[in-house]
Amino acid sequence: MKKALALILTFVMMLSLAACGGGNDDKASDNSAPSTPSTPSTDDSNAGGDSNEVQDVTLKIWTASEELELMKKMGESFAAAHPEYNLTFDISEMGIDEANANLKTDADSAADIFQLASGGVPELTQKGLLLPIGYELDSLRELYPAGAISAVTAEDGLVYAVPFTPNTFFMYYNKSMFTEDEVKSVETMMAKDLGEGVYNFSFQVSGPWYIESFFYAAGCTLFGADGKDASSMDWNNANGFAAGQYMIDLVNNPKYLENKDGIAMNMLREGKLAAHVDGTWNAGPVQEALGENYAAAPLPTININGQDSQLRNFADYKTYAIKSSTAYPLAAQQFAEWICNEENQLARYEDQGVPPCISSLADQLSGDVALSALLAQSEYAVAQPNIPQINEYWTPATALGEGIYNKEITEDNLQEKLDQLVDAVTSTLVS
């Protein structure tokens, strides 16, 4: 776990009862329960009998290090908009993956609100650790594209998190080395002579969040065509074998660079890498590295089984979620939606370069190089399966990718390894 940065931000709002009761027509002042059936019917800590009573609310927030200062500002604006609460915010640093792990380890001491990749929703809802979002749910559905809401909707049909940015990858490139047409194809890129010591293309074959791109390009599916069939995975068929063979050939090409331990970024800075697969989370560093040669595009095609096929990747979202045991379910939902609203998604973009996922903002910012590439790639991306069985995927897929990268998997044992992968992912069904 990252070393926590304890930032205690206390807002004590000394308001008279008359001031709280007068003229506040914000829907947040209505302490009625969220409407979804699994959401607590009352916010016990907020209930006070008199609807005009100022209520003490303490919310513990985990967020990324780069968002700490912005989170303080968002807390201040929320407090100003919600005089029905005496608010205390306990804000500290916690990475998105660590938040997930720590919630599962010790939910009692976990934050009320924390960052969560939408891919984590199935497991945490299965464990009963997430609070369903019922507050202003119709408004959320209007703000977001259908894919964003689908990504945070569990098998029970309830929404369990509020998205704030798309979370997938595309390709950056140095436009002094490649043209806009050349970056459309891996074969075209790899065929070009860029000089001694320069790598043409970087990917992360060893990463389970990346490796599916080749299998999807080959026509394979994970958990069926709709991602809902826990017993279905066809990566060991003839198409899957072709995808595996392609990756074996790729890592053996001296013009290819496996992105391990951030090496691709170093090569970009040194002018020794022409194209690199990454996401908007590194848009700033990549732009700094490439300067006036900064460019981005959707993932290229690969020639597999004699056909040019588009690399297609997992698409999910970074979100803010709420633990089910929060003492303040209504206020927590209101705040989670607040920090993900249009104003704050725009503030996050301006402060950190994090692209929004609210439809209206994405349209406004279409001139952004990285965001434009992300939106273009989204046309090809496949929603990351949001069934609990996805948790059986990561470790076997990592083993396959690492084996290919380390050259332990060859054409001779590839079929065996693909069979083992499919068996590991599907043999123990998760209900």
Coordinates of C-alpha atoms in Angstrom, one line a residue:
M1 CA 0.0 0.0 0.0
K2 CA 1.2 3.5 -0.8
K3 CA 2.3 5.5 2.2
A4 CA -0.9 7.3 3.2
L5 CA -0.8 11.1 3.1
A6 CA -3.2 12.1 5.9
L7 CA -5.0 15.2 4.8
I8 CA -7.7 16.0 7.2
L9 CA -10.0 18.6 5.8
T10 CA -12.7 19.7 8.3
F11 CA -15.6 21.9 7.4
V12 CA -17.6 23.1 10.4
M13 CA -20.6 25.0 9.2
M14 CA -22.3 27.0 11.9
L15 CA -25.7 27.6 10.5
S16 CA -28.9 28.4 12.3
L17 CA -31.9 26.2 11.8
A18 CA -33.7 29.0 10.1
A19 CA -30.9 29.4 7.6
C20 CA -31.0 25.7 6.7
G21 CA -34.7 25.7 6.2
G22 CA -35.0 28.7 4.0
G23 CA -35.0 28.6 0.2
N24 CA -32.8 25.6 -0.5
D25 CA -34.4 23.9 -3.5
D26 CA -31.4 21.6 -4.2
K27 CA -32.6 18.1 -4.4
A28 CA -29.8 17.1 -2.1
S29 CA -31.7 18.6 0.8
D30 CA -34.3 15.9 0.4
N31 CA -33.2 13.2 2.8
S32 CA -35.5 10.6 1.3
A33 CA -33.9 7.3 0.6
P34 CA -32.3 6.3 -2.7
S35 CA -34.9 4.5 -4.8
T36 CA -33.1 1.2 -5.6
P37 CA -34.4 -1.8 -3.7
S38 CA -31.0 -2.9 -2.3
T39 CA -30.0 0.6 -1.1
P40 CA -30.7 1.3 2.6
S41 CA -34.2 2.7 3.0
T42 CA -33.0 5.4 5.4
D43 CA -29.8 7.1 6.1
D44 CA -29.8 6.4 9.8
S45 CA -27.0 8.8 10.6
N46 CA -28.7 11.5 8.7
A47 CA -32.1 11.0 10.2
G48 CA -33.0 13.5 12.8
G49 CA -36.8 13.9 12.8
D50 CA -36.7 17.6 11.9
S51 CA -35.9 17.9 8.1
N52 CA -34.4 21.3 8.7
E53 CA -31.9 20.1 11.3
V54 CA -28.2 20.4 10.4
Q55 CA -26.7 17.0 10.3
D56 CA -23.1 16.0 11.2
V57 CA -21.5 13.9 8.4
T58 CA -18.0 12.5 8.3
L59 CA -16.8 11.1 5.0
K60 CA -13.4 9.3 4.5
I61 CA -12.1 9.6 1.0
W62 CA -9.3 7.6 -0.7
T63 CA -8.0 9.2 -3.9
A64 CA -4.9 9.2 -6.2
S65 CA -2.0 11.3 -5.1
E66 CA -2.4 13.7 -8.1
E67 CA -6.0 14.4 -7.0
L68 CA -5.5 15.3 -3.4
E69 CA -5.5 19.0 -3.8
L70 CA -8.4 19.0 -6.3
M71 CA -10.4 16.7 -3.9
K72 CA -10.1 19.4 -1.2
K73 CA -11.5 22.0 -3.6
M74 CA -14.3 19.7 -4.6
G75 CA -15.1 19.1 -0.9
E76 CA -15.3 22.8 -0.3
S77 CA -17.7 23.3 -3.2
F78 CA -19.9 20.4 -2.1
A79 CA -20.1 21.8 1.4
A80 CA -21.1 25.2 0.1
A81 CA -23.9 23.5 -1.9
H82 CA -25.1 21.4 1.0
P83 CA -25.7 23.5 4.0
E84 CA -27.9 20.7 5.5
Y85 CA -24.7 19.0 6.5
N86 CA -21.9 19.8 9.0
L87 CA -19.2 18.1 6.9
T88 CA -15.9 16.6 7.9
F89 CA -13.7 15.1 5.2
D90 CA -10.8 12.8 5.9
I91 CA -8.9 12.7 2.6
S92 CA -5.8 10.5 2.0
E93 CA -3.8 9.0 -0.8
M94 CA -4.7 5.5 -2.0
G95 CA -4.0 4.1 -5.4
I96 CA -6.9 2.6 -7.4
D97 CA -5.7 -1.0 -7.1
E98 CA -4.7 -0.7 -3.5
A99 CA -8.1 0.7 -2.6
N100 CA -9.7 -2.4 -4.0
A101 CA -7.4 -4.7 -2.1
N102 CA -7.7 -2.8 1.2
L103 CA -11.5 -2.8 1.1
K104 CA -11.5 -6.6 0.7
T105 CA -9.0 -6.9 3.6
D106 CA -10.6 -4.5 6.1
A107 CA -13.9 -3.0 5.1
D108 CA -14.4 -1.4 8.5
S109 CA -11.4 0.9 8.2
A110 CA -11.7 1.5 4.5
A111 CA -12.8 4.8 3.1
D112 CA -16.4 5.6 2.5
I113 CA -15.6 6.7 -1.1
F114 CA -12.7 5.5 -3.2
Q115 CA -11.4 5.1 -6.7
L116 CA -12.3 1.8 -8.4
A117 CA -11.7 0.4 -11.9
S118 CA -15.1 -0.7 -13.3
G119 CA -13.6 -4.1 -13.8
G120 CA -13.6 -4.5 -10.0
V121 CA -17.4 -4.1 -9.7
P122 CA -18.3 -7.8 -10.2
E123 CA -16.1 -9.1 -7.4
L124 CA -16.9 -6.4 -4.9
T125 CA -20.6 -6.6 -5.4
Q126 CA -20.4 -10.4 -5.1
K127 CA -18.7 -9.9 -1.8
G128 CA -21.4 -7.4 -0.7
L129 CA -18.9 -4.6 -0.3
L130 CA -20.4 -1.9 -2.6
L131 CA -23.4 0.4 -2.0
P132 CA -25.7 0.6 -5.1
I133 CA -26.2 4.1 -6.5
G134 CA -29.8 5.1 -6.3
Y135 CA -29.6 8.9 -5.8
E136 CA -30.4 10.8 -9.0
L137 CA -29.8 7.6 -11.1
D138 CA -32.0 8.8 -14.0
S139 CA -29.8 11.9 -14.3
L140 CA -26.7 9.8 -14.4
R141 CA -28.1 7.7 -17.2
E142 CA -28.8 10.9 -19.2
L143 CA -25.2 12.3 -18.6
Y144 CA -23.2 9.2 -19.5
P145 CA -23.0 7.0 -22.7
A146 CA -24.7 3.7 -22.3
G147 CA -21.3 1.9 -22.2
A148 CA -20.2 3.8 -19.1
I149 CA -23.4 2.9 -17.2
S150 CA -23.2 -0.7 -18.4
A151 CA -19.6 -1.0 -17.1
V152 CA -20.7 -0.2 -13.6
T153 CA -23.9 -2.3 -13.6
A154 CA -23.7 -5.6 -11.9
E155 CA -25.6 -8.8 -12.7
D156 CA -28.4 -7.8 -10.4
G157 CA -29.1 -4.8 -12.7
L158 CA -28.1 -2.2 -10.1
V159 CA -25.5 0.6 -10.6
Y160 CA -22.6 0.4 -8.2
A161 CA -20.2 3.3 -9.1
V162 CA -20.0 6.6 -10.8
P163 CA -17.5 6.8 -13.8
F164 CA -15.2 9.8 -14.2
T165 CA -12.9 8.8 -17.1
P166 CA -12.5 6.1 -19.7
N167 CA -9.8 3.6 -18.9
T168 CA -8.3 2.0 -22.0
F169 CA -5.4 2.4 -24.3
F170 CA -4.4 3.5 -27.8
M171 CA -1.1 4.4 -29.5
Y172 CA 1.2 7.4 -29.3
Y173 CA 3.7 8.0 -32.0
N174 CA 6.5 10.3 -33.1
K175 CA 5.3 12.0 -36.3
S176 CA 8.8 12.7 -37.4
M177 CA 9.3 8.9 -37.7
F178 CA 5.9 7.7 -38.9
T179 CA 3.2 9.3 -41.0
E180 CA -0.5 9.2 -40.2
D181 CA -1.0 6.4 -42.8
E182 CA 1.9 4.3 -41.6
V183 CA 0.6 4.0 -38.1
K184 CA -2.5 2.2 -39.3
S185 CA -0.6 -1.1 -39.6
V186 CA 1.9 -2.9 -37.4
E187 CA 3.3 -4.5 -40.5
T188 CA 3.9 -1.2 -42.2
M189 CA 5.5 0.2 -39.0
M190 CA 7.8 -2.8 -38.5
A191 CA 8.9 -2.8 -42.1
K192 CA 10.3 0.7 -41.9
D193 CA 14.0 1.3 -41.3
L194 CA 14.4 3.9 -38.6
G195 CA 18.1 3.5 -38.0
E196 CA 20.3 1.7 -35.6
G197 CA 19.2 1.6 -32.0
V198 CA 15.6 2.8 -32.7
Y199 CA 12.6 0.6 -31.9
N200 CA 9.6 0.8 -34.2
F201 CA 6.8 -0.3 -31.9
S202 CA 6.2 -1.0 -28.2
F203 CA 3.5 -3.0 -26.6
Q204 CA 3.0 -5.1 -23.4
V205 CA 2.5 -8.6 -24.5
S206 CA 3.3 -9.7 -20.9
G207 CA 0.3 -7.7 -19.5
P208 CA -3.1 -9.4 -19.1
W209 CA -4.9 -6.2 -19.7
Y210 CA -3.2 -5.8 -23.1
I211 CA -2.8 -9.4 -24.4
E212 CA -6.5 -9.8 -25.3
S213 CA -6.0 -7.3 -28.2
F214 CA -4.4 -9.9 -30.3
F215 CA -7.1 -12.6 -29.6
Y216 CA -9.9 -10.2 -30.3
A217 CA -8.2 -9.2 -33.5
A218 CA -8.1 -12.9 -34.5
G219 CA -11.8 -13.2 -33.9
C220 CA -11.8 -14.9 -30.5
T221 CA -14.1 -14.1 -27.6
L222 CA -13.9 -14.1 -23.8
F223 CA -17.0 -15.4 -22.0
G224 CA -18.9 -15.6 -25.2
A225 CA -19.9 -12.9 -27.7
D226 CA -21.6 -10.8 -25.0
G227 CA -19.1 -11.5 -22.3
K228 CA -21.7 -13.1 -20.0
D229 CA -21.0 -16.9 -20.5
A230 CA -18.6 -17.8 -17.7
S231 CA -17.9 -21.2 -19.3
S232 CA -17.0 -19.9 -22.7
M233 CA -13.4 -19.0 -23.9
D234 CA -12.2 -20.0 -27.3
W235 CA -8.6 -18.7 -27.2
N236 CA -7.3 -22.3 -27.8
N237 CA -8.9 -22.7 -31.2
A238 CA -7.2 -22.2 -34.6
N239 CA -7.7 -18.4 -34.4
G240 CA -6.3 -18.3 -30.9
F241 CA -3.3 -20.2 -32.0
A242 CA -2.7 -17.7 -34.8
A243 CA -2.9 -14.9 -32.3
G244 CA -0.3 -16.6 -30.1
Q245 CA 2.0 -17.3 -33.0
Y246 CA 1.7 -13.6 -34.0
M247 CA 2.9 -12.5 -30.5
I248 CA 5.7 -15.0 -30.5
D249 CA 7.0 -13.6 -33.8
L250 CA 6.5 -10.0 -32.6
V251 CA 8.6 -10.4 -29.5
N252 CA 11.3 -12.0 -31.5
N253 CA 11.5 -9.0 -33.9
P254 CA 14.5 -6.8 -33.0
K255 CA 12.5 -3.7 -33.9
Y256 CA 9.9 -4.5 -31.1
L257 CA 10.2 -3.2 -27.5
E258 CA 8.3 -4.9 -24.7
N259 CA 7.2 -2.2 -22.3
K260 CA 8.5 -3.4 -19.0
D261 CA 9.2 -1.2 -16.0
G262 CA 8.5 2.0 -17.9
I263 CA 11.3 1.4 -20.5
A264 CA 9.1 2.7 -23.4
M265 CA 8.8 6.1 -21.8
N266 CA 12.6 6.4 -21.5
M267 CA 13.0 5.3 -25.1
L268 CA 10.5 8.0 -26.2
R269 CA 12.4 10.7 -24.3
E270 CA 15.7 9.6 -25.9
G271 CA 14.2 9.5 -29.4
K272 CA 14.7 5.7 -29.7
L273 CA 11.1 4.6 -30.0
A274 CA 8.7 5.6 -32.7
A275 CA 5.3 4.2 -31.5
H276 CA 4.1 3.2 -28.0
V277 CA 0.8 1.8 -26.8
D278 CA -0.4 3.6 -23.6
G279 CA -3.4 5.5 -22.2
T280 CA -4.5 9.1 -21.4
W281 CA -3.0 8.6 -17.9
N282 CA 0.4 9.2 -19.5
A283 CA -0.6 11.9 -22.0
G284 CA 1.3 14.6 -20.3
P285 CA 4.7 12.7 -20.0
V286 CA 4.4 11.5 -23.6
Q287 CA 3.7 15.0 -24.9
E288 CA 6.6 16.3 -23.0
A289 CA 8.8 13.5 -24.3
L290 CA 7.8 14.0 -28.0
G291 CA 7.4 17.8 -28.0
E292 CA 6.4 19.0 -31.5
N293 CA 6.4 15.5 -32.8
Y294 CA 3.6 14.4 -30.4
A295 CA 0.8 12.5 -32.1
A296 CA -1.7 9.7 -31.2
A297 CA -3.9 7.3 -33.1
P298 CA -6.1 4.3 -32.5
L299 CA -4.4 0.9 -32.2
P300 CA -3.1 -0.4 -35.6
T301 CA -4.2 -3.5 -37.5
I302 CA -2.2 -6.7 -37.5
N303 CA -2.0 -9.1 -40.4
I304 CA -3.3 -12.4 -39.0
N305 CA -4.5 -15.4 -41.0
G306 CA -3.7 -13.4 -44.1
Q307 CA -6.1 -10.6 -43.3
D308 CA -5.6 -7.1 -41.8
S309 CA -7.5 -7.2 -38.5
Q310 CA -8.0 -4.4 -36.0
L311 CA -6.4 -4.7 -32.6
R312 CA -9.3 -4.5 -30.2
N313 CA -8.8 -4.0 -26.5
F314 CA -10.7 -4.1 -23.2
A315 CA -12.6 -0.9 -22.3
D316 CA -13.5 0.0 -18.8
Y317 CA -13.8 3.1 -16.7
K318 CA -12.2 4.7 -13.6
T319 CA -14.9 5.4 -11.1
Y320 CA -15.7 6.4 -7.6
A321 CA -17.5 3.8 -5.5
I322 CA -19.0 3.7 -2.0
K323 CA -18.5 0.9 0.5
S324 CA -21.7 -0.8 1.6
S325 CA -21.1 -0.2 5.3
T326 CA -20.8 3.6 5.1
A327 CA -22.5 5.3 8.0
Y328 CA -23.7 8.0 5.6
P329 CA -25.1 6.3 2.4
L330 CA -27.1 9.3 1.2
A331 CA -24.4 11.9 1.7
A332 CA -21.8 9.5 0.3
Q333 CA -23.8 9.0 -2.9
Q334 CA -24.3 12.7 -3.3
F335 CA -20.6 13.4 -2.9
A336 CA -19.5 10.6 -5.3
E337 CA -21.8 12.0 -7.9
W338 CA -20.6 15.6 -7.2
I339 CA -16.9 14.8 -7.7
C340 CA -17.8 13.1 -11.0
N341 CA -20.2 15.8 -12.3
E342 CA -19.6 17.9 -15.4
E343 CA -17.9 20.7 -13.6
N344 CA -15.5 18.5 -11.8
Q345 CA -14.8 16.2 -14.7
L346 CA -13.8 19.4 -16.6
A347 CA -11.7 20.6 -13.6
R348 CA -10.0 17.2 -13.5
Y349 CA -9.2 17.5 -17.2
E350 CA -7.8 21.0 -16.9
D351 CA -5.8 20.1 -13.7
Q352 CA -4.5 16.7 -14.7
G353 CA -5.3 16.0 -18.3
V354 CA -7.8 13.3 -17.3
P355 CA -10.3 12.9 -20.1
P356 CA -14.0 13.1 -19.1
C357 CA -16.5 10.5 -20.0
I358 CA -19.7 12.6 -19.8
S359 CA -20.8 12.8 -23.4
S360 CA -21.2 16.6 -23.6
L361 CA -17.7 17.2 -22.3
A362 CA -16.1 14.6 -24.6
D363 CA -17.6 16.5 -27.6
Q364 CA -16.3 19.8 -26.4
L365 CA -12.7 18.5 -26.0
S366 CA -12.5 16.6 -29.3
G367 CA -9.4 18.7 -30.3
D368 CA -7.3 17.0 -27.7
V369 CA -4.8 14.7 -29.4
A370 CA -4.9 11.9 -26.8
L371 CA -8.7 12.2 -26.2
S372 CA -9.4 12.0 -30.0
A373 CA -7.3 8.8 -30.2
L374 CA -9.1 7.4 -27.2
L375 CA -12.5 8.1 -28.7
A376 CA -11.5 6.7 -32.1
Q377 CA -10.2 3.5 -30.4
S378 CA -13.5 3.2 -28.4
E379 CA -15.2 2.3 -31.7
Y380 CA -13.2 -0.9 -31.7
A381 CA -12.9 -1.6 -28.0
V382 CA -14.7 -4.5 -26.3
A383 CA -16.3 -3.9 -22.9
Q384 CA -14.3 -5.7 -20.3
P385 CA -16.5 -8.6 -19.1
N386 CA -18.2 -7.6 -15.8
I387 CA -19.1 -11.0 -14.5
P388 CA -17.4 -12.5 -11.4
Q389 CA -15.6 -15.1 -13.7
I390 CA -13.3 -12.3 -14.9
N391 CA -11.3 -12.7 -11.7
E392 CA -10.2 -16.1 -12.9
Y393 CA -8.7 -14.6 -16.0
W394 CA -5.9 -12.3 -14.8
T395 CA -3.4 -14.8 -13.4
P396 CA -3.5 -17.4 -16.2
A397 CA -3.4 -14.6 -18.9
T398 CA -0.3 -13.1 -17.1
A399 CA 1.4 -16.5 -17.2
L400 CA 0.7 -16.8 -21.0
G401 CA 2.0 -13.3 -21.8
E402 CA 5.1 -13.7 -19.6
G403 CA 5.8 -17.0 -21.2
I404 CA 5.7 -15.5 -24.7
Y405 CA 7.8 -12.5 -23.7
N406 CA 10.4 -14.7 -21.9
K407 CA 10.4 -17.0 -25.0
E408 CA 9.5 -20.0 -22.8
I409 CA 6.4 -20.4 -25.0
T410 CA 7.2 -21.4 -28.6
E411 CA 5.2 -22.7 -31.5
D412 CA 5.9 -26.2 -30.3
N413 CA 4.2 -25.8 -26.9
L414 CA 1.8 -23.0 -27.7
Q415 CA -1.3 -25.2 -28.1
E416 CA -0.6 -26.9 -24.8
K417 CA -0.3 -23.5 -23.1
L418 CA -3.5 -22.1 -24.7
D419 CA -5.4 -25.3 -23.5
Q420 CA -4.0 -24.7 -20.0
L421 CA -5.1 -21.0 -20.1
V422 CA -8.7 -21.8 -21.1
D423 CA -8.9 -24.6 -18.6
A424 CA -7.7 -22.3 -15.8
V425 CA -10.1 -19.5 -16.7
T426 CA -13.2 -21.6 -17.1
S427 CA -12.8 -24.9 -15.1
T428 CA -13.9 -23.4 -11.8
L429 CA -17.1 -21.5 -12.4
V430 CA -17.8 -18.5 -10.2
S431 CA -21.5 -17.9 -9.4

